[in-house]
């Protein structure tokens, strides 16, 4: 009798557990259905990347899903992931073409190389810039969700083109030391942007439009550590970019930090005094 009672108790426990699991599954499915109907798609991990949607909490992860491992030898994966990336661009009305990958036999390699050629897109100048496909995704999201709105709201004119540089076979900071790591430019994973040209003819340059850097910036600290002195306007009200050009440039820099990995400006160091650096690295840095 004792054994029978023991086995009966086990069956009841298992039955209760099974019921609880089913209840949890039903509640979970209901919660997902509610979430899917309520939350914007850019916040949901199971929805497709849509370049027309605002940047959401899962946007970065969806782009990262299309990234290739560094210098992978899996050609099938290169082709498959790049085609998925190109498809996302084309679905957003962007004209893009696959171009031959770059391999100089050293540290300069671009895998999954593409060129943006037109469509619903603020063009990059000069034409023909080659970059990794996920970087192209980041650029399109940034120019749609940040650059265009900021130009019209702050400067009162649509953007005509973006002056930029991309692939450059070099190490960080232009170093010739073999011990220094390759620049993100060496893998086509970075854009340097010195100027934005507006449809009304104005050319907004980082060098002239940024204005004085803040006295608490990294660049200011480095200047003082090197024995230099702060320019007269450091730390003044002008240093927060209160001119229209300064506010515009700071906004497109700050919002780029939600899309790109590393974003550098004149506030970072003197090497970036005349351009914005935007890359798709895994190093979260916004300066």
PDB file of C-alpha atoms in Angstrom:
ATOM      1  CA  UNK A   1       0.000   0.000   0.000  1.00  0.00           C
ATOM      2  CA  UNK A   2       2.873   2.317   0.861  1.00  0.00           C
ATOM      3  CA  UNK A   3       4.471   1.810  -2.615  1.00  0.00           C
ATOM      4  CA  UNK A   4       1.160   2.354  -4.377  1.00  0.00           C
ATOM      5  CA  UNK A   5       0.576   5.558  -2.437  1.00  0.00           C
ATOM      6  CA  UNK A   6       4.138   6.717  -3.237  1.00  0.00           C
ATOM      7  CA  UNK A   7       3.708   6.107  -6.986  1.00  0.00           C
ATOM      8  CA  UNK A   8       0.313   7.808  -6.956  1.00  0.00           C
ATOM      9  CA  UNK A   9       1.868  10.882  -5.331  1.00  0.00           C
ATOM     10  CA  UNK A  10       4.562  11.004  -8.018  1.00  0.00           C
ATOM     11  CA  UNK A  11       1.924  10.836 -10.745  1.00  0.00           C
ATOM     12  CA  UNK A  12       0.039  13.733  -9.172  1.00  0.00           C
ATOM     13  CA  UNK A  13       3.224  15.829  -8.966  1.00  0.00           C
ATOM     14  CA  UNK A  14       4.081  15.107 -12.606  1.00  0.00           C
ATOM     15  CA  UNK A  15       0.499  15.882 -13.673  1.00  0.00           C
ATOM     16  CA  UNK A  16       0.555  19.177 -11.770  1.00  0.00           C
ATOM     17  CA  UNK A  17       3.923  20.063 -13.297  1.00  0.00           C
ATOM     18  CA  UNK A  18       2.653  19.292 -16.799  1.00  0.00           C
ATOM     19  CA  UNK A  19      -0.412  21.497 -16.250  1.00  0.00           C
ATOM     20  CA  UNK A  20       1.787  24.313 -14.980  1.00  0.00           C
ATOM     21  CA  UNK A  21       4.064  24.050 -18.010  1.00  0.00           C
ATOM     22  CA  UNK A  22       1.104  24.222 -20.365  1.00  0.00           C
ATOM     23  CA  UNK A  23      -0.291  27.208 -18.483  1.00  0.00           C
ATOM     24  CA  UNK A  24       3.075  28.964 -18.683  1.00  0.00           C
ATOM     25  CA  UNK A  25       3.271  28.244 -22.416  1.00  0.00           C
ATOM     26  CA  UNK A  26      -0.232  29.634 -22.984  1.00  0.00           C
ATOM     27  CA  UNK A  27       0.499  32.754 -20.917  1.00  0.00           C
ATOM     28  CA  UNK A  28       3.829  33.206 -22.730  1.00  0.00           C
ATOM     29  CA  UNK A  29       2.188  32.879 -26.139  1.00  0.00           C
ATOM     30  CA  UNK A  30      -0.493  35.363 -25.139  1.00  0.00           C
ATOM     31  CA  UNK A  31       2.141  37.809 -23.841  1.00  0.00           C
ATOM     32  CA  UNK A  32       4.106  37.537 -27.093  1.00  0.00           C
ATOM     33  CA  UNK A  33       0.956  38.122 -29.126  1.00  0.00           C
ATOM     34  CA  UNK A  34       0.117  41.220 -27.082  1.00  0.00           C
ATOM     35  CA  UNK A  35       3.706  42.465 -27.323  1.00  0.00           C
ATOM     36  CA  UNK A  36       3.788  41.865 -31.076  1.00  0.00           C
ATOM     37  CA  UNK A  37       0.653  43.932 -31.526  1.00  0.00           C
ATOM     38  CA  UNK A  38       1.666  46.708 -29.142  1.00  0.00           C
ATOM     39  CA  UNK A  39       5.433  47.219 -29.333  1.00  0.00           C
ATOM     40  CA  UNK A  40       6.973  48.875 -32.434  1.00  0.00           C
ATOM     41  CA  UNK A  41       8.713  46.363 -34.690  1.00  0.00           C
ATOM     42  CA  UNK A  42      12.124  47.975 -34.180  1.00  0.00           C
ATOM     43  CA  UNK A  43      12.004  46.818 -30.552  1.00  0.00           C
ATOM     44  CA  UNK A  44      11.096  43.196 -31.323  1.00  0.00           C
ATOM     45  CA  UNK A  45      13.925  40.729 -31.939  1.00  0.00           C
ATOM     46  CA  UNK A  46      11.875  38.417 -34.176  1.00  0.00           C
ATOM     47  CA  UNK A  47      10.918  41.073 -36.741  1.00  0.00           C
ATOM     48  CA  UNK A  48      12.990  41.860 -39.843  1.00  0.00           C
ATOM     49  CA  UNK A  49      15.368  44.791 -40.025  1.00  0.00           C
ATOM     50  CA  UNK A  50      13.499  47.699 -41.624  1.00  0.00           C
ATOM     51  CA  UNK A  51      15.669  50.664 -42.600  1.00  0.00           C
ATOM     52  CA  UNK A  52      12.621  52.922 -42.659  1.00  0.00           C
ATOM     53  CA  UNK A  53      11.873  52.356 -38.987  1.00  0.00           C
ATOM     54  CA  UNK A  54      13.384  54.427 -36.153  1.00  0.00           C
ATOM     55  CA  UNK A  55      16.375  52.976 -34.325  1.00  0.00           C
ATOM     56  CA  UNK A  56      15.089  50.537 -31.701  1.00  0.00           C
ATOM     57  CA  UNK A  57      16.517  48.424 -28.915  1.00  0.00           C
ATOM     58  CA  UNK A  58      17.078  45.490 -31.287  1.00  0.00           C
ATOM     59  CA  UNK A  59      18.346  47.412 -34.342  1.00  0.00           C
ATOM     60  CA  UNK A  60      22.028  46.971 -33.448  1.00  0.00           C
ATOM     61  CA  UNK A  61      21.550  43.239 -32.842  1.00  0.00           C
ATOM     62  CA  UNK A  62      19.827  42.801 -36.207  1.00  0.00           C
ATOM     63  CA  UNK A  63      22.714  44.496 -37.996  1.00  0.00           C
ATOM     64  CA  UNK A  64      25.230  42.448 -35.983  1.00  0.00           C
ATOM     65  CA  UNK A  65      23.450  39.308 -37.169  1.00  0.00           C
ATOM     66  CA  UNK A  66      24.645  40.172 -40.700  1.00  0.00           C
ATOM     67  CA  UNK A  67      28.257  40.796 -39.667  1.00  0.00           C
ATOM     68  CA  UNK A  68      30.969  38.403 -40.808  1.00  0.00           C
ATOM     69  CA  UNK A  69      33.639  36.968 -38.513  1.00  0.00           C
ATOM     70  CA  UNK A  70      36.971  38.705 -38.966  1.00  0.00           C
ATOM     71  CA  UNK A  71      38.736  37.293 -42.033  1.00  0.00           C
ATOM     72  CA  UNK A  72      36.570  34.213 -42.304  1.00  0.00           C
ATOM     73  CA  UNK A  73      37.524  31.587 -44.888  1.00  0.00           C
ATOM     74  CA  UNK A  74      33.927  30.380 -45.222  1.00  0.00           C
ATOM     75  CA  UNK A  75      33.039  31.710 -48.677  1.00  0.00           C
ATOM     76  CA  UNK A  76      29.524  30.317 -48.478  1.00  0.00           C
ATOM     77  CA  UNK A  77      28.869  32.315 -45.338  1.00  0.00           C
ATOM     78  CA  UNK A  78      30.368  35.449 -46.904  1.00  0.00           C
ATOM     79  CA  UNK A  79      28.074  35.141 -49.913  1.00  0.00           C
ATOM     80  CA  UNK A  80      24.978  34.210 -47.892  1.00  0.00           C
ATOM     81  CA  UNK A  81      25.235  36.950 -45.271  1.00  0.00           C
ATOM     82  CA  UNK A  82      26.164  39.584 -47.849  1.00  0.00           C
ATOM     83  CA  UNK A  83      23.181  38.662 -49.996  1.00  0.00           C
ATOM     84  CA  UNK A  84      20.887  38.987 -46.961  1.00  0.00           C
ATOM     85  CA  UNK A  85      22.379  42.392 -46.253  1.00  0.00           C
ATOM     86  CA  UNK A  86      21.983  43.520 -49.867  1.00  0.00           C
ATOM     87  CA  UNK A  87      18.369  42.352 -49.830  1.00  0.00           C
ATOM     88  CA  UNK A  88      17.650  44.530 -46.764  1.00  0.00           C
ATOM     89  CA  UNK A  89      19.065  47.530 -48.615  1.00  0.00           C
ATOM     90  CA  UNK A  90      17.072  46.826 -51.778  1.00  0.00           C
ATOM     91  CA  UNK A  91      13.845  46.353 -49.829  1.00  0.00           C
ATOM     92  CA  UNK A  92      14.402  49.890 -48.545  1.00  0.00           C
ATOM     93  CA  UNK A  93      14.699  51.257 -52.079  1.00  0.00           C
ATOM     94  CA  UNK A  94      18.492  51.549 -52.100  1.00  0.00           C
ATOM     95  CA  UNK A  95      20.417  50.634 -55.224  1.00  0.00           C
ATOM     96  CA  UNK A  96      23.476  48.599 -54.300  1.00  0.00           C
ATOM     97  CA  UNK A  97      25.901  46.361 -56.122  1.00  0.00           C
ATOM     98  CA  UNK A  98      28.197  43.604 -54.939  1.00  0.00           C
ATOM     99  CA  UNK A  99      31.822  44.338 -55.803  1.00  0.00           C
ATOM    100  CA  UNK A 100      34.921  42.142 -55.602  1.00  0.00           C
ATOM    101  CA  UNK A 101      36.260  41.699 -52.112  1.00  0.00           C
ATOM    102  CA  UNK A 102      39.617  43.274 -51.299  1.00  0.00           C
ATOM    103  CA  UNK A 103      42.653  41.342 -50.074  1.00  0.00           C
ATOM    104  CA  UNK A 104      46.063  42.969 -50.373  1.00  0.00           C
ATOM    105  CA  UNK A 105      47.799  39.920 -48.913  1.00  0.00           C
ATOM    106  CA  UNK A 106      48.448  41.765 -45.665  1.00  0.00           C
ATOM    107  CA  UNK A 107      46.160  43.260 -43.038  1.00  0.00           C
ATOM    108  CA  UNK A 108      43.884  45.129 -45.464  1.00  0.00           C
ATOM    109  CA  UNK A 109      40.862  42.984 -46.307  1.00  0.00           C
ATOM    110  CA  UNK A 110      37.234  43.788 -47.147  1.00  0.00           C
ATOM    111  CA  UNK A 111      34.835  40.847 -47.110  1.00  0.00           C
ATOM    112  CA  UNK A 112      31.255  41.266 -48.252  1.00  0.00           C
ATOM    113  CA  UNK A 113      32.158  44.411 -50.183  1.00  0.00           C
ATOM    114  CA  UNK A 114      29.431  46.563 -51.733  1.00  0.00           C
ATOM    115  CA  UNK A 115      28.935  49.931 -53.393  1.00  0.00           C
ATOM    116  CA  UNK A 116      25.866  52.149 -52.932  1.00  0.00           C
ATOM    117  CA  UNK A 117      24.843  53.387 -56.371  1.00  0.00           C
ATOM    118  CA  UNK A 118      21.563  55.271 -55.923  1.00  0.00           C
ATOM    119  CA  UNK A 119      17.905  54.924 -55.132  1.00  0.00           C
ATOM    120  CA  UNK A 120      16.294  56.414 -52.026  1.00  0.00           C
ATOM    121  CA  UNK A 121      19.569  57.585 -50.595  1.00  0.00           C
ATOM    122  CA  UNK A 122      21.616  60.671 -49.791  1.00  0.00           C
ATOM    123  CA  UNK A 123      24.591  60.033 -52.091  1.00  0.00           C
ATOM    124  CA  UNK A 124      28.121  59.702 -50.832  1.00  0.00           C
ATOM    125  CA  UNK A 125      30.837  61.661 -52.592  1.00  0.00           C
ATOM    126  CA  UNK A 126      33.108  60.814 -54.238  1.00  0.00           C
ATOM    127  CA  UNK A 127      31.111  58.160 -56.061  1.00  0.00           C
ATOM    128  CA  UNK A 128      32.140  54.545 -55.946  1.00  0.00           C
ATOM    129  CA  UNK A 129      33.107  54.210 -52.269  1.00  0.00           C
ATOM    130  CA  UNK A 130      33.553  50.545 -51.344  1.00  0.00           C
ATOM    131  CA  UNK A 131      32.611  49.287 -47.889  1.00  0.00           C
ATOM    132  CA  UNK A 132      31.416  46.250 -45.990  1.00  0.00           C
ATOM    133  CA  UNK A 133      27.697  45.708 -46.422  1.00  0.00           C
ATOM    134  CA  UNK A 134      26.697  46.103 -42.747  1.00  0.00           C
ATOM    135  CA  UNK A 135      28.424  49.499 -42.730  1.00  0.00           C
ATOM    136  CA  UNK A 136      26.247  50.463 -45.694  1.00  0.00           C
ATOM    137  CA  UNK A 137      23.184  49.457 -43.650  1.00  0.00           C
ATOM    138  CA  UNK A 138      24.332  51.652 -40.783  1.00  0.00           C
ATOM    139  CA  UNK A 139      24.897  54.588 -43.122  1.00  0.00           C
ATOM    140  CA  UNK A 140      21.422  54.312 -44.674  1.00  0.00           C
ATOM    141  CA  UNK A 141      19.727  54.117 -41.262  1.00  0.00           C
ATOM    142  CA  UNK A 142      21.735  57.125 -40.049  1.00  0.00           C
ATOM    143  CA  UNK A 143      21.039  59.270 -43.110  1.00  0.00           C
ATOM    144  CA  UNK A 144      17.313  58.477 -42.972  1.00  0.00           C
ATOM    145  CA  UNK A 145      16.683  58.604 -39.248  1.00  0.00           C
ATOM    146  CA  UNK A 146      19.169  61.305 -38.245  1.00  0.00           C
ATOM    147  CA  UNK A 147      20.885  63.236 -41.035  1.00  0.00           C
ATOM    148  CA  UNK A 148      17.880  64.231 -43.126  1.00  0.00           C
ATOM    149  CA  UNK A 149      15.602  65.233 -40.210  1.00  0.00           C
ATOM    150  CA  UNK A 150      18.397  67.161 -38.477  1.00  0.00           C
ATOM    151  CA  UNK A 151      19.283  69.138 -41.613  1.00  0.00           C
ATOM    152  CA  UNK A 152      15.699  70.201 -42.273  1.00  0.00           C
ATOM    153  CA  UNK A 153      14.849  70.932 -38.640  1.00  0.00           C
ATOM    154  CA  UNK A 154      18.019  72.823 -37.712  1.00  0.00           C
ATOM    155  CA  UNK A 155      19.370  74.190 -41.009  1.00  0.00           C
ATOM    156  CA  UNK A 156      16.137  74.486 -42.967  1.00  0.00           C
ATOM    157  CA  UNK A 157      17.343  72.638 -46.068  1.00  0.00           C
ATOM    158  CA  UNK A 158      17.386  69.044 -47.321  1.00  0.00           C
ATOM    159  CA  UNK A 159      20.729  67.307 -47.676  1.00  0.00           C
ATOM    160  CA  UNK A 160      22.156  67.016 -51.192  1.00  0.00           C
ATOM    161  CA  UNK A 161      25.201  64.833 -50.547  1.00  0.00           C
ATOM    162  CA  UNK A 162      27.642  63.589 -47.934  1.00  0.00           C
ATOM    163  CA  UNK A 163      31.372  63.940 -48.485  1.00  0.00           C
ATOM    164  CA  UNK A 164      33.112  60.864 -47.142  1.00  0.00           C
ATOM    165  CA  UNK A 165      36.076  58.537 -47.226  1.00  0.00           C
ATOM    166  CA  UNK A 166      35.928  54.802 -46.572  1.00  0.00           C
ATOM    167  CA  UNK A 167      38.542  52.164 -47.427  1.00  0.00           C
ATOM    168  CA  UNK A 168      42.144  53.074 -46.637  1.00  0.00           C
ATOM    169  CA  UNK A 169      44.896  50.518 -46.128  1.00  0.00           C
ATOM    170  CA  UNK A 170      46.422  51.838 -42.912  1.00  0.00           C
ATOM    171  CA  UNK A 171      46.797  51.284 -39.201  1.00  0.00           C
ATOM    172  CA  UNK A 172      45.163  53.347 -36.452  1.00  0.00           C
ATOM    173  CA  UNK A 173      46.216  56.985 -36.334  1.00  0.00           C
ATOM    174  CA  UNK A 174      48.226  56.478 -39.529  1.00  0.00           C
ATOM    175  CA  UNK A 175      50.908  54.560 -37.602  1.00  0.00           C
ATOM    176  CA  UNK A 176      53.582  52.634 -39.500  1.00  0.00           C
ATOM    177  CA  UNK A 177      54.370  50.428 -36.499  1.00  0.00           C
ATOM    178  CA  UNK A 178      53.533  46.762 -37.176  1.00  0.00           C
ATOM    179  CA  UNK A 179      52.488  46.407 -33.527  1.00  0.00           C
ATOM    180  CA  UNK A 180      49.618  48.867 -34.001  1.00  0.00           C
ATOM    181  CA  UNK A 181      46.245  47.374 -34.887  1.00  0.00           C
ATOM    182  CA  UNK A 182      44.716  47.935 -38.331  1.00  0.00           C
ATOM    183  CA  UNK A 183      42.283  50.818 -38.691  1.00  0.00           C
ATOM    184  CA  UNK A 184      38.636  49.968 -39.298  1.00  0.00           C
ATOM    185  CA  UNK A 185      39.175  51.734 -42.624  1.00  0.00           C
ATOM    186  CA  UNK A 186      41.512  48.874 -43.613  1.00  0.00           C
ATOM    187  CA  UNK A 187      38.534  46.504 -43.655  1.00  0.00           C
ATOM    188  CA  UNK A 188      36.066  48.934 -45.246  1.00  0.00           C
ATOM    189  CA  UNK A 189      34.263  49.232 -41.947  1.00  0.00           C
ATOM    190  CA  UNK A 190      34.507  52.982 -41.356  1.00  0.00           C
ATOM    191  CA  UNK A 191      33.428  56.295 -42.853  1.00  0.00           C
ATOM    192  CA  UNK A 192      35.174  59.620 -42.346  1.00  0.00           C
ATOM    193  CA  UNK A 193      32.825  62.541 -42.992  1.00  0.00           C
ATOM    194  CA  UNK A 194      34.358  66.020 -43.313  1.00  0.00           C
ATOM    195  CA  UNK A 195      31.366  67.833 -44.800  1.00  0.00           C
ATOM    196  CA  UNK A 196      27.641  67.786 -45.548  1.00  0.00           C
ATOM    197  CA  UNK A 197      26.360  69.627 -48.633  1.00  0.00           C
ATOM    198  CA  UNK A 198      22.808  71.014 -48.523  1.00  0.00           C
ATOM    199  CA  UNK A 199      20.409  71.491 -51.426  1.00  0.00           C
ATOM    200  CA  UNK A 200      20.498  75.255 -50.906  1.00  0.00           C
ATOM    201  CA  UNK A 201      24.220  75.191 -51.725  1.00  0.00           C
ATOM    202  CA  UNK A 202      25.655  75.471 -48.228  1.00  0.00           C
ATOM    203  CA  UNK A 203      28.573  73.197 -47.346  1.00  0.00           C
ATOM    204  CA  UNK A 204      28.684  72.420 -43.632  1.00  0.00           C
ATOM    205  CA  UNK A 205      32.196  71.362 -42.654  1.00  0.00           C
ATOM    206  CA  UNK A 206      33.226  69.830 -39.359  1.00  0.00           C
ATOM    207  CA  UNK A 207      36.388  71.952 -39.360  1.00  0.00           C
ATOM    208  CA  UNK A 208      34.492  75.259 -39.560  1.00  0.00           C
ATOM    209  CA  UNK A 209      31.071  74.363 -38.202  1.00  0.00           C
ATOM    210  CA  UNK A 210      31.807  72.386 -35.041  1.00  0.00           C
ATOM    211  CA  UNK A 211      33.031  75.374 -33.081  1.00  0.00           C
ATOM    212  CA  UNK A 212      35.165  75.292 -29.937  1.00  0.00           C
ATOM    213  CA  UNK A 213      35.402  71.958 -28.185  1.00  0.00           C
ATOM    214  CA  UNK A 214      34.302  71.615 -24.591  1.00  0.00           C
ATOM    215  CA  UNK A 215      36.817  72.124 -21.801  1.00  0.00           C
ATOM    216  CA  UNK A 216      35.848  68.744 -20.302  1.00  0.00           C
ATOM    217  CA  UNK A 217      36.382  66.827 -23.560  1.00  0.00           C
ATOM    218  CA  UNK A 218      39.082  64.238 -24.112  1.00  0.00           C
ATOM    219  CA  UNK A 219      40.716  66.435 -26.740  1.00  0.00           C
ATOM    220  CA  UNK A 220      40.998  69.336 -24.281  1.00  0.00           C
ATOM    221  CA  UNK A 221      42.504  67.071 -21.619  1.00  0.00           C
ATOM    222  CA  UNK A 222      45.083  65.742 -24.074  1.00  0.00           C
ATOM    223  CA  UNK A 223      45.996  69.288 -25.079  1.00  0.00           C
ATOM    224  CA  UNK A 224      46.611  70.282 -21.480  1.00  0.00           C
ATOM    225  CA  UNK A 225      48.581  67.107 -20.750  1.00  0.00           C
ATOM    226  CA  UNK A 226      50.812  67.907 -23.715  1.00  0.00           C
ATOM    227  CA  UNK A 227      51.583  71.311 -22.209  1.00  0.00           C
ATOM    228  CA  UNK A 228      49.306  73.313 -24.479  1.00  0.00           C
ATOM    229  CA  UNK A 229      46.776  75.938 -23.503  1.00  0.00           C
ATOM    230  CA  UNK A 230      43.060  76.124 -24.032  1.00  0.00           C
ATOM    231  CA  UNK A 231      41.781  78.460 -26.761  1.00  0.00           C
ATOM    232  CA  UNK A 232      39.840  81.470 -25.411  1.00  0.00           C
ATOM    233  CA  UNK A 233      36.428  79.981 -26.163  1.00  0.00           C
ATOM    234  CA  UNK A 234      37.000  76.610 -24.465  1.00  0.00           C
ATOM    235  CA  UNK A 235      34.221  76.024 -21.962  1.00  0.00           C
ATOM    236  CA  UNK A 236      32.293  79.097 -23.091  1.00  0.00           C
ATOM    237  CA  UNK A 237      28.583  78.973 -24.011  1.00  0.00           C
ATOM    238  CA  UNK A 238      29.670  78.720 -27.646  1.00  0.00           C
ATOM    239  CA  UNK A 239      31.366  75.405 -26.888  1.00  0.00           C
ATOM    240  CA  UNK A 240      28.060  73.566 -26.692  1.00  0.00           C
ATOM    241  CA  UNK A 241      27.397  74.200 -30.362  1.00  0.00           C
ATOM    242  CA  UNK A 242      24.763  76.916 -30.088  1.00  0.00           C
ATOM    243  CA  UNK A 243      25.311  78.006 -33.670  1.00  0.00           C
ATOM    244  CA  UNK A 244      22.965  76.186 -36.035  1.00  0.00           C
ATOM    245  CA  UNK A 245      25.877  74.418 -37.717  1.00  0.00           C
ATOM    246  CA  UNK A 246      27.321  73.356 -34.376  1.00  0.00           C
ATOM    247  CA  UNK A 247      23.983  72.037 -33.115  1.00  0.00           C
ATOM    248  CA  UNK A 248      23.451  70.157 -36.366  1.00  0.00           C
ATOM    249  CA  UNK A 249      26.887  68.522 -36.301  1.00  0.00           C
ATOM    250  CA  UNK A 250      26.597  67.563 -32.644  1.00  0.00           C
ATOM    251  CA  UNK A 251      23.183  66.032 -33.199  1.00  0.00           C
ATOM    252  CA  UNK A 252      24.249  63.881 -36.135  1.00  0.00           C
ATOM    253  CA  UNK A 253      27.303  62.805 -34.103  1.00  0.00           C
ATOM    254  CA  UNK A 254      25.342  61.959 -30.951  1.00  0.00           C
ATOM    255  CA  UNK A 255      22.562  60.049 -32.707  1.00  0.00           C
ATOM    256  CA  UNK A 256      25.139  58.144 -34.769  1.00  0.00           C
ATOM    257  CA  UNK A 257      26.234  56.554 -31.487  1.00  0.00           C
ATOM    258  CA  UNK A 258      22.995  54.530 -31.443  1.00  0.00           C
ATOM    259  CA  UNK A 259      23.805  53.052 -34.855  1.00  0.00           C
ATOM    260  CA  UNK A 260      27.575  52.771 -35.221  1.00  0.00           C
ATOM    261  CA  UNK A 261      30.110  51.101 -32.935  1.00  0.00           C
ATOM    262  CA  UNK A 262      32.702  53.851 -32.564  1.00  0.00           C
ATOM    263  CA  UNK A 263      31.896  57.504 -33.263  1.00  0.00           C
ATOM    264  CA  UNK A 264      34.656  60.114 -32.964  1.00  0.00           C
ATOM    265  CA  UNK A 265      34.518  63.894 -33.380  1.00  0.00           C
ATOM    266  CA  UNK A 266      36.702  66.935 -32.644  1.00  0.00           C
ATOM    267  CA  UNK A 267      35.959  66.305 -28.959  1.00  0.00           C
ATOM    268  CA  UNK A 268      38.053  63.105 -29.126  1.00  0.00           C
ATOM    269  CA  UNK A 269      41.442  64.383 -30.330  1.00  0.00           C
ATOM    270  CA  UNK A 270      43.064  66.772 -32.800  1.00  0.00           C
ATOM    271  CA  UNK A 271      43.266  64.035 -35.456  1.00  0.00           C
ATOM    272  CA  UNK A 272      39.467  64.293 -35.724  1.00  0.00           C
ATOM    273  CA  UNK A 273      39.281  68.080 -35.682  1.00  0.00           C
ATOM    274  CA  UNK A 274      38.002  68.197 -39.257  1.00  0.00           C
ATOM    275  CA  UNK A 275      35.779  65.134 -39.614  1.00  0.00           C
ATOM    276  CA  UNK A 276      33.421  62.657 -37.979  1.00  0.00           C
ATOM    277  CA  UNK A 277      34.577  59.044 -37.802  1.00  0.00           C
ATOM    278  CA  UNK A 278      31.772  56.448 -37.908  1.00  0.00           C
ATOM    279  CA  UNK A 279      32.552  52.742 -37.867  1.00  0.00           C
ATOM    280  CA  UNK A 280      30.902  49.379 -37.366  1.00  0.00           C
ATOM    281  CA  UNK A 281      33.369  47.985 -34.848  1.00  0.00           C
ATOM    282  CA  UNK A 282      32.363  46.187 -31.645  1.00  0.00           C
ATOM    283  CA  UNK A 283      33.998  48.909 -29.535  1.00  0.00           C
ATOM    284  CA  UNK A 284      31.265  51.132 -28.063  1.00  0.00           C
ATOM    285  CA  UNK A 285      32.837  54.592 -27.988  1.00  0.00           C
ATOM    286  CA  UNK A 286      31.063  57.898 -28.504  1.00  0.00           C
ATOM    287  CA  UNK A 287      33.183  61.021 -28.261  1.00  0.00           C
TER     288      UNK A 287
END
